[in-house]
Short mmCIF file of C-alpha atoms and ligand atoms in Angstrom, two decimals:
data_model
loop_
_atom_site.label_atom_id
_atom_site.label_comp_id
_atom_site.label_asym_id
_atom_site.label_seq_id
_atom_site.Cartn_x
_atom_site.Cartn_y
_atom_site.Cartn_z
CA MET A 1 0.00 0.01 0.00
CA ALA A 2 1.21 3.50 -0.81
CA VAL A 3 -0.30 6.99 -0.66
CA ASN A 4 -1.41 8.86 -3.76
CA ALA A 5 1.26 11.59 -3.72
CA GLY A 6 -0.34 13.44 -6.62
CA ARG A 7 -3.64 13.81 -4.65
CA LEU A 8 -1.77 14.95 -1.53
CA LEU A 9 0.27 17.55 -3.45
CA ALA A 10 -2.86 18.80 -5.20
CA ARG A 11 -4.61 19.30 -1.86
CA LEU A 12 -1.59 21.12 -0.41
CA GLU A 13 -1.71 23.38 -3.46
CA GLU A 14 -5.45 23.99 -3.19
CA LEU A 15 -5.25 24.77 0.53
CA SER A 16 -2.35 27.15 -0.05
CA ARG A 17 -4.52 29.25 -2.34
CA ILE A 18 -6.54 30.31 0.70
CA GLY A 19 -4.74 33.25 2.24
CA ASP A 20 -2.30 33.28 -0.69
CA THR A 21 0.21 36.08 -0.05
CA GLY A 22 1.14 36.24 -3.80
CA ASP A 23 4.73 35.31 -3.17
CA GLY A 24 4.35 31.57 -2.65
CA GLY A 25 3.22 31.87 0.96
CA CYS A 26 0.02 31.81 3.03
CA ALA A 27 -1.42 34.01 5.72
CA ARG A 28 -4.11 32.23 7.68
CA LEU A 29 -3.79 33.58 11.20
CA ALA A 30 -5.83 31.58 13.72
CA LEU A 31 -9.60 32.25 13.60
CA SER A 32 -9.30 34.83 10.79
CA ASP A 33 -11.58 34.70 7.74
CA GLU A 34 -8.80 32.90 5.86
CA ASP A 35 -8.46 30.33 8.63
CA ARG A 36 -12.21 29.79 8.44
CA ALA A 37 -12.06 29.21 4.65
CA GLY A 38 -9.15 26.76 5.07
CA ARG A 39 -11.05 24.91 7.81
CA ASP A 40 -14.17 24.70 5.63
CA LEU A 41 -12.19 23.24 2.75
CA VAL A 42 -10.43 20.58 4.88
CA VAL A 43 -13.71 19.69 6.64
CA THR A 44 -15.33 19.19 3.18
CA TRP A 45 -12.54 16.78 2.24
CA MET A 46 -12.97 14.93 5.55
CA ARG A 47 -16.75 14.61 5.04
CA ASP A 48 -16.35 13.55 1.38
CA LEU A 49 -14.28 10.67 2.68
CA GLY A 50 -17.17 9.62 4.93
CA LEU A 51 -15.38 10.46 8.14
CA ASP A 52 -17.26 11.37 11.34
CA VAL A 53 -16.20 15.04 11.76
CA GLN A 54 -16.44 16.41 15.28
CA ILE A 55 -15.59 19.88 16.62
CA ASP A 56 -14.70 20.57 20.24
CA GLY A 57 -15.13 23.60 22.48
CA ILE A 58 -11.85 25.17 21.34
CA GLY A 59 -12.49 24.59 17.62
CA ASN A 60 -10.23 21.55 17.18
CA VAL A 61 -11.58 19.38 14.36
CA ILE A 62 -11.31 15.62 14.73
CA ALA A 63 -12.34 13.28 11.90
CA LEU A 64 -12.77 9.62 12.87
CA ARG A 65 -12.87 6.37 10.94
CA GLU A 66 -14.01 3.31 12.87
CA GLY A 67 -11.75 0.28 13.25
CA ARG A 68 -12.70 -3.41 13.32
CA GLU A 69 -12.79 -3.20 17.10
CA PRO A 70 -14.17 -0.50 19.41
CA GLY A 71 -11.69 1.57 21.39
CA ALA A 72 -9.47 4.63 21.31
CA PRO A 73 -8.29 5.73 17.85
CA VAL A 74 -4.74 6.03 16.57
CA MET A 75 -4.59 9.76 15.83
CA CYS A 76 -2.53 11.89 13.49
CA GLY A 77 -2.84 15.52 12.47
CA SER A 78 -1.34 18.96 12.96
CA HIS A 79 -2.62 22.50 12.29
CA ILE A 80 -3.75 24.59 9.31
CA ASP A 81 -3.36 28.05 10.82
CA THR A 82 -0.19 29.86 9.71
CA VAL A 83 1.91 32.83 10.75
CA ALA A 84 1.36 35.96 8.63
CA THR A 85 4.45 35.08 6.59
CA GLY A 86 3.66 31.39 6.49
CA GLY A 87 4.62 28.80 3.93
CA ARG A 88 2.35 26.12 2.52
CA TYR A 89 3.71 23.08 4.35
CA ASP A 90 4.02 24.00 8.06
CA GLY A 91 1.13 22.12 9.70
CA ASN A 92 -0.80 21.66 6.50
CA LEU A 93 1.36 18.68 5.52
CA GLY A 94 0.57 16.77 8.75
CA VAL A 95 -3.15 17.28 8.36
CA LEU A 96 -3.41 16.54 4.62
CA ALA A 97 -0.99 13.61 4.82
CA GLY A 98 -3.13 12.17 7.63
CA LEU A 99 -6.20 12.58 5.41
CA GLU A 100 -4.31 10.93 2.57
CA VAL A 101 -3.33 7.99 4.79
CA ILE A 102 -6.97 7.41 5.69
CA GLU A 103 -8.08 7.80 2.03
CA THR A 104 -5.44 5.25 1.04
CA LEU A 105 -6.85 2.77 3.53
CA VAL A 106 -10.45 3.47 2.43
CA SER A 107 -9.52 3.03 -1.26
CA ALA A 108 -7.69 -0.22 -0.51
CA GLY A 109 -10.69 -1.49 1.53
CA VAL A 110 -8.42 -1.87 4.58
CA THR A 111 -9.91 -1.38 8.02
CA PRO A 112 -7.30 -1.70 10.76
CA ARG A 113 -8.12 -3.15 14.16
CA ARG A 114 -8.17 0.25 15.89
CA ALA A 115 -10.11 3.35 14.85
CA MET A 116 -8.09 6.11 13.20
CA ALA A 117 -8.45 9.86 13.44
CA VAL A 118 -7.00 12.87 11.71
CA ALA A 119 -7.24 16.19 13.56
CA PHE A 120 -6.38 19.83 13.06
CA PHE A 121 -5.84 21.82 16.22
CA THR A 122 -6.77 25.48 16.68
CA ASP A 123 -4.13 28.21 16.85
CA GLU A 124 -0.94 26.13 16.86
CA GLU A 125 1.11 29.09 15.78
CA GLY A 126 0.25 31.41 18.64
CA ALA A 127 1.11 34.31 16.34
CA ARG A 128 -2.31 35.94 16.81
CA PHE A 129 -3.39 34.46 20.16
CA ALA A 130 -0.60 33.33 22.57
CA PRO A 131 0.39 30.76 23.66
CA ASP A 132 1.26 28.58 20.70
CA MET A 133 -0.21 25.05 20.50
CA LEU A 134 -3.30 26.48 22.22
CA GLY A 135 -5.88 24.11 20.75
CA SER A 136 -3.90 20.98 21.54
CA LEU A 137 -2.99 22.37 25.01
CA VAL A 138 -6.72 22.70 25.77
CA TYR A 139 -7.42 19.30 24.17
CA ALA A 140 -4.87 17.71 26.51
CA GLY A 141 -6.32 19.46 29.60
CA GLY A 142 -3.46 21.95 30.02
CA MET A 143 -5.78 24.98 30.00
CA ALA A 144 -9.48 25.41 30.71
CA VAL A 145 -11.57 26.47 27.67
CA GLU A 146 -12.97 29.40 29.61
CA GLU A 147 -9.44 30.72 30.19
CA ALA A 148 -8.62 30.26 26.50
CA TYR A 149 -11.77 32.15 25.43
CA ASP A 150 -10.57 35.24 27.26
CA ILE A 151 -7.18 35.42 25.52
CA VAL A 152 -6.85 38.71 23.66
CA GLY A 153 -5.02 38.66 20.32
CA ILE A 154 -2.47 41.05 18.82
CA ASP A 155 -5.37 42.84 17.08
CA GLY A 156 -7.42 43.21 20.27
CA ALA A 157 -9.86 40.42 19.37
CA ARG A 158 -11.09 38.01 22.07
CA LEU A 159 -10.46 34.38 21.14
CA GLY A 160 -13.89 33.11 22.25
CA ASP A 161 -15.61 35.76 20.13
CA GLU A 162 -13.54 34.92 17.07
CA LEU A 163 -14.15 31.17 17.54
CA ALA A 164 -17.92 31.79 17.51
CA ARG A 165 -17.67 34.26 14.62
CA VAL A 166 -15.93 31.79 12.33
CA GLY A 167 -18.43 29.07 13.24
CA TYR A 168 -16.09 26.63 14.92
CA LEU A 169 -17.26 26.81 18.54
CA GLY A 170 -18.03 23.05 18.80
CA SER A 171 -19.80 21.02 21.42
CA LEU A 172 -17.33 18.22 22.08
CA PRO A 173 -15.87 18.60 25.61
CA CYS A 174 -12.23 19.46 26.47
CA PRO A 175 -10.08 17.73 27.52
CA GLY A 176 -10.80 15.47 24.57
CA LEU A 177 -10.88 11.77 23.83
CA VAL A 178 -7.58 10.11 24.81
CA PRO A 179 -6.07 8.58 21.66
CA HIS A 180 -4.35 5.18 21.67
CA ALA A 181 -1.30 7.00 20.19
CA TYR A 182 -0.57 10.19 18.25
CA VAL A 183 1.91 10.65 15.42
CA GLU A 184 2.41 13.89 13.47
CA LEU A 185 4.20 14.31 10.18
CA HIS A 186 5.78 17.79 9.88
CA ILE A 187 8.43 19.57 7.88
CA GLU A 188 11.66 19.96 9.91
CA GLN A 189 11.69 23.77 9.49
CA GLY A 190 15.45 23.69 10.15
CA PRO A 191 18.61 22.71 8.24
CA VAL A 192 19.68 19.45 9.91
CA LEU A 193 18.23 16.71 7.66
CA GLU A 194 19.15 18.54 4.47
CA ALA A 195 22.69 19.20 5.69
CA HIS A 196 23.19 15.48 6.28
CA GLY A 197 21.38 14.37 3.08
CA GLU A 198 18.81 12.49 5.17
CA VAL A 199 15.19 11.93 4.19
CA ILE A 200 13.38 11.12 7.44
CA GLY A 201 13.72 12.53 10.98
CA ALA A 202 12.63 10.37 13.91
CA VAL A 203 11.83 13.18 16.34
CA THR A 204 12.97 12.52 19.87
CA GLY A 205 11.21 15.46 21.52
CA VAL A 206 10.56 19.16 21.46
CA GLN A 207 12.68 21.83 23.11
CA GLY A 208 11.35 23.98 25.94
CA ILE A 209 9.73 27.30 24.96
CA SER A 210 9.56 30.58 26.88
CA TRP A 211 7.78 33.59 25.39
CA GLN A 212 7.65 36.86 27.25
CA GLU A 213 6.23 40.25 26.35
CA LEU A 214 8.03 43.33 27.74
CA ARG A 215 6.55 46.82 27.97
CA LEU A 216 9.28 49.39 28.55
CA GLY A 217 7.99 52.77 29.55
CA GLY A 218 10.19 55.82 28.99
CA GLN A 219 9.37 59.45 28.22
CA PHE A 220 8.28 60.85 24.83
CA ASN A 221 10.32 63.88 24.13
CA HIS A 222 11.66 66.11 21.39
CA ALA A 223 14.40 64.46 19.37
CA GLY A 224 16.18 67.76 18.69
CA THR A 225 16.03 69.49 22.03
CA THR A 226 16.47 66.66 24.54
CA PRO A 227 20.17 66.25 25.45
CA MET A 228 21.29 62.62 25.50
CA ALA A 229 21.76 62.59 29.26
CA PHE A 230 18.15 63.68 29.78
CA ARG A 231 16.55 60.86 27.82
CA HIS A 232 14.46 57.89 28.98
CA ASP A 233 14.44 56.21 25.55
CA ALA A 234 12.26 53.14 25.39
CA GLY A 235 13.55 52.47 21.87
CA LEU A 236 17.12 52.35 23.02
CA ALA A 237 16.18 50.04 25.89
CA ALA A 238 14.33 47.70 23.49
CA ALA A 239 17.31 47.59 21.12
CA SER A 240 19.59 46.82 24.07
CA VAL A 241 17.32 43.95 25.07
CA ALA A 242 17.58 42.53 21.55
CA VAL A 243 21.39 42.81 21.66
CA ALA A 244 21.46 41.25 25.11
CA ALA A 245 19.29 38.31 23.95
CA ARG A 246 21.68 37.56 21.11
CA ARG A 247 24.72 37.89 23.38
CA LEU A 248 23.13 35.60 26.00
CA ALA A 249 22.43 32.84 23.45
CA THR A 250 25.96 33.10 22.05
CA GLU A 251 27.50 32.97 25.54
CA LEU A 252 25.36 30.08 26.71
CA GLY A 253 26.01 28.17 23.49
CA GLY A 254 24.80 24.62 22.99
CA ASP A 255 21.14 24.51 21.90
CA GLN A 256 20.23 27.91 23.35
CA VAL A 257 18.38 30.24 20.97
CA ALA A 258 17.00 33.69 21.65
CA THR A 259 14.86 35.93 19.44
CA VAL A 260 13.31 39.38 19.66
CA GLY A 261 10.85 39.02 16.77
CA LYS A 262 8.19 41.64 17.54
CA LEU A 263 8.79 45.27 18.44
CA ASP A 264 6.41 48.15 18.57
CA LEU A 265 7.61 51.69 19.37
CA ARG A 266 5.35 54.59 20.37
CA PRO A 267 4.77 57.14 19.13
CA ASP A 268 6.86 55.74 16.22
CA LEU A 269 7.84 59.11 14.74
CA VAL A 270 11.08 60.40 13.31
CA ASN A 271 11.46 63.31 15.66
CA VAL A 272 10.15 61.90 18.95
CA VAL A 273 12.21 59.90 21.45
CA ALA A 274 10.20 56.66 21.93
CA GLY A 275 8.21 56.68 25.11
CA LEU A 276 6.93 53.12 24.97
CA ALA A 277 8.36 49.92 23.53
CA THR A 278 6.48 46.66 23.49
CA LEU A 279 8.61 43.68 22.45
CA THR A 280 8.76 39.91 22.75
CA VAL A 281 11.56 37.64 23.82
CA ASP A 282 11.45 34.02 22.63
CA LEU A 283 13.95 31.72 24.48
CA ARG A 284 14.24 27.98 23.72
CA ASN A 285 16.48 25.16 24.91
CA THR A 286 16.27 21.38 24.77
CA ASP A 287 17.38 21.28 28.43
CA GLY A 288 14.81 22.55 30.95
CA ASP A 289 17.37 23.67 33.56
CA LEU A 290 19.39 25.53 30.93
CA LEU A 291 16.20 27.21 29.68
CA ALA A 292 15.42 28.34 33.25
CA ARG A 293 18.96 29.70 33.60
CA ALA A 294 18.59 31.65 30.34
CA GLU A 295 15.32 33.13 31.60
CA ARG A 296 16.95 34.24 34.88
CA ARG A 297 19.91 35.78 33.06
CA MET A 298 17.65 37.54 30.60
CA ALA A 299 15.50 38.93 33.39
CA ALA A 300 18.62 40.35 35.09
CA GLU A 301 19.76 41.92 31.82
CA VAL A 302 16.37 43.58 31.29
CA ASP A 303 16.50 44.99 34.83
CA ARG A 304 20.01 46.36 34.27
CA ILE A 305 19.09 47.95 30.90
CA ALA A 306 15.90 49.45 32.35
CA SER A 307 17.68 51.01 35.29
CA GLU A 308 20.48 52.39 33.17
CA GLU A 309 18.03 54.12 30.82
CA GLY A 310 15.50 55.02 33.50
CA VAL A 311 12.58 53.18 31.98
CA SER A 312 9.94 51.09 33.70
CA VAL A 313 9.37 47.38 32.89
CA GLU A 314 6.13 45.40 32.78
CA ARG A 315 6.42 41.67 31.98
CA ARG A 316 3.76 39.27 30.68
CA GLN A 317 4.46 35.58 30.13
CA LEU A 318 2.93 34.59 26.78
CA ALA A 319 4.00 30.91 26.66
CA ARG A 320 6.03 28.60 28.89
CA PHE A 321 6.43 24.92 28.05
CA ASP A 322 9.06 22.55 29.38
CA PRO A 323 10.96 20.31 26.95
CA VAL A 324 9.07 17.14 25.94
CA THR A 325 10.46 13.70 25.28
CA PHE A 326 8.50 11.52 22.82
CA ASP A 327 7.68 7.89 23.45
CA GLU A 328 10.74 5.74 22.66
CA ARG A 329 8.58 2.99 21.13
CA ILE A 330 7.22 5.47 18.58
CA VAL A 331 10.62 7.03 17.89
CA HIS A 332 11.95 3.53 17.27
CA LEU A 333 8.98 2.62 15.08
CA VAL A 334 9.52 5.73 12.95
CA GLU A 335 13.20 4.90 12.62
CA THR A 336 12.71 1.26 11.65
CA THR A 337 9.83 2.05 9.26
CA ALA A 338 11.94 4.69 7.48
CA ARG A 339 14.78 2.18 7.10
CA GLU A 340 12.38 -0.46 5.74
CA HIS A 341 11.38 2.08 3.13
CA GLY A 342 15.04 2.47 2.19
CA HIS A 343 15.38 5.97 3.59
CA SER A 344 18.26 7.43 5.52
CA VAL A 345 17.00 8.50 8.95
CA ARG A 346 18.24 10.59 11.83
CA ARG A 347 17.02 10.99 15.41
CA LEU A 348 16.72 14.69 16.24
CA PRO A 349 14.85 17.03 18.60
CA SER A 350 12.44 19.57 17.23
CA GLY A 351 13.32 23.24 17.41
CA ALA A 352 9.72 24.32 16.72
CA GLY A 353 6.73 23.77 18.90
CA HIS A 354 4.18 21.17 17.77
CA ASP A 355 0.74 19.86 18.69
CA ALA A 356 2.40 16.43 19.29
CA GLN A 357 4.12 17.87 22.37
CA MET A 358 0.71 18.53 23.93
CA LEU A 359 -0.75 15.18 22.88
CA ALA A 360 2.28 13.60 24.58
CA ARG A 361 0.64 14.64 27.88
CA MET A 362 -2.21 12.15 27.21
CA CYS A 363 -0.89 9.27 25.12
CA PRO A 364 2.28 7.84 23.53
CA ALA A 365 3.24 10.40 20.91
CA GLY A 366 5.89 10.96 18.28
CA MET A 367 6.70 12.75 15.04
CA VAL A 368 8.08 12.19 11.58
CA PHE A 369 10.14 14.99 10.01
CA VAL A 370 10.92 15.56 6.34
CA PRO A 371 13.61 18.00 5.16
CA SER A 372 13.05 21.71 4.60
CA VAL A 373 14.98 23.13 1.66
CA GLY A 374 17.53 25.61 2.96
CA GLY A 375 16.09 25.14 6.48
CA ILE A 376 13.66 27.98 5.70
CA SER A 377 10.26 28.21 7.43
CA HIS A 378 7.74 30.80 8.59
CA ASN A 379 8.62 32.27 5.22
CA PRO A 380 6.84 32.11 1.82
CA ALA A 381 9.96 30.39 0.45
CA GLU A 382 9.34 27.38 2.71
CA LEU A 383 9.73 24.26 0.54
CA THR A 384 9.83 20.48 0.88
CA THR A 385 10.30 18.51 -2.31
CA PRO A 386 7.51 16.29 -3.67
CA GLU A 387 9.76 13.25 -3.23
CA HIS A 388 10.27 14.00 0.45
CA ILE A 389 6.58 14.70 0.95
CA GLU A 390 5.76 11.32 -0.57
CA ALA A 391 8.41 9.55 1.50
CA GLY A 392 7.14 11.13 4.72
CA ALA A 393 3.50 10.36 3.98
CA ASN A 394 4.31 6.68 3.24
CA VAL A 395 6.31 6.40 6.48
CA LEU A 396 3.37 7.94 8.31
CA LEU A 397 0.99 5.44 6.65
CA ASP A 398 3.02 2.42 7.79
CA VAL A 399 3.64 3.82 11.30
CA LEU A 400 -0.09 4.49 11.79
CA VAL A 401 -1.09 1.08 10.42
CA HIS A 402 1.39 -0.65 12.78
CA LEU A 403 0.01 1.30 15.73
CA ALA A 404 -3.54 0.56 14.70
CA GLU A 405 -3.02 -3.13 13.97
CA ASP A 406 -0.35 -4.25 16.45
CA ASP A 407 0.33 -3.70 20.13
CA VAL A 408 3.37 -1.41 19.69
CA VAL A 409 2.30 0.84 22.60
CA ALA A 410 -0.50 -1.28 24.13
C1 GLV B 501 5.27 27.42 16.87
O1 GLV B 501 4.92 26.51 16.24
C2 GLV B 501 6.61 27.79 17.17
O2 GLV B 501 7.48 26.89 17.24
O3 GLV B 501 6.88 28.96 17.30
MN1 MN B 502 3.80 23.74 12.60
MN1 MN B 503 4.77 27.27 12.46
#
């Protein structure tokens, strides 16, 4: 049995036309009109396949196919929301490959012992409503739906209102049904597999993530008349935080990464010293203790910079997730399946956050990675070759069938 790669690629192409940014990319921020249109299209495909499509209280969509025996399904999936500068593969591949796996089984007349499910989770990106992996976090019981509804997005919208507006406020309770196992196919989004000429990644886990928003309050003042020693420049403080973040990651070395990716200055005018800076700091490390150390060092740097410039600091934690280790039996199954298919395979941790890390709270979970050309992602130039997409989808197919038929994690 093998997937129909042409059908999978055609669906990826069709979905990418929704929110098309005109430069090869997609913008479907969570619970936007574009996200709604993408959801509607994927739900149509799920229903056309005869799947039982269910929507839960946070808008996660779960499509089920019965097995020969009753019981928990083997689940796959990912997300179809994107960042504003998204590519066409991040998340979408995992959902549409999952759909393709089920369609392959349906076409072949094969019904595995266990039920199967393909899901897409709400707001994985966290780019509009923080934290990231929100839908799968709520699915796994890590946040109450009521708390999630009250999250306010970067555009001032309330998540619960947007969920109702786009028509995806479902009735299925959260936390959701506990799967027998969960496996997610995803593009690597980094350079490792390509650099080593490898086709499949057996993902060992996901690094810890810390997102913080800082509001630095200085004093608006005239850019021409205010001597340098009299300034409380929020813009300078924000720039210093960005420099300190880079320096910290370089000094700590290893897997530590640090990013200031969002910065807003007020009043944002050529001849006014900035009085307010709102910025984000994204820190990640595969080691939980090292991540905590980076957070402490960053906090001390921010205090030092603020006091030197005479600006106030307000902090808001947007996301905080410890590193996650995937189930060894699934990592091993991905590895051996890839080898059986004749592919080179590498064990590696994920640098990006994924819904699988939330599902790992409830059931044995793992991931399959395929290479990203140039290691580029969250960028319209994001690309994974058709050959690698086909290879990943076929590995996913066999991994899911093994989990559904045998007692790999029973
Ligand atoms: C979200 O998927 C992230 O890794 O930022
Ligand atoms: Mn993703
Ligand atoms: Mn992403």
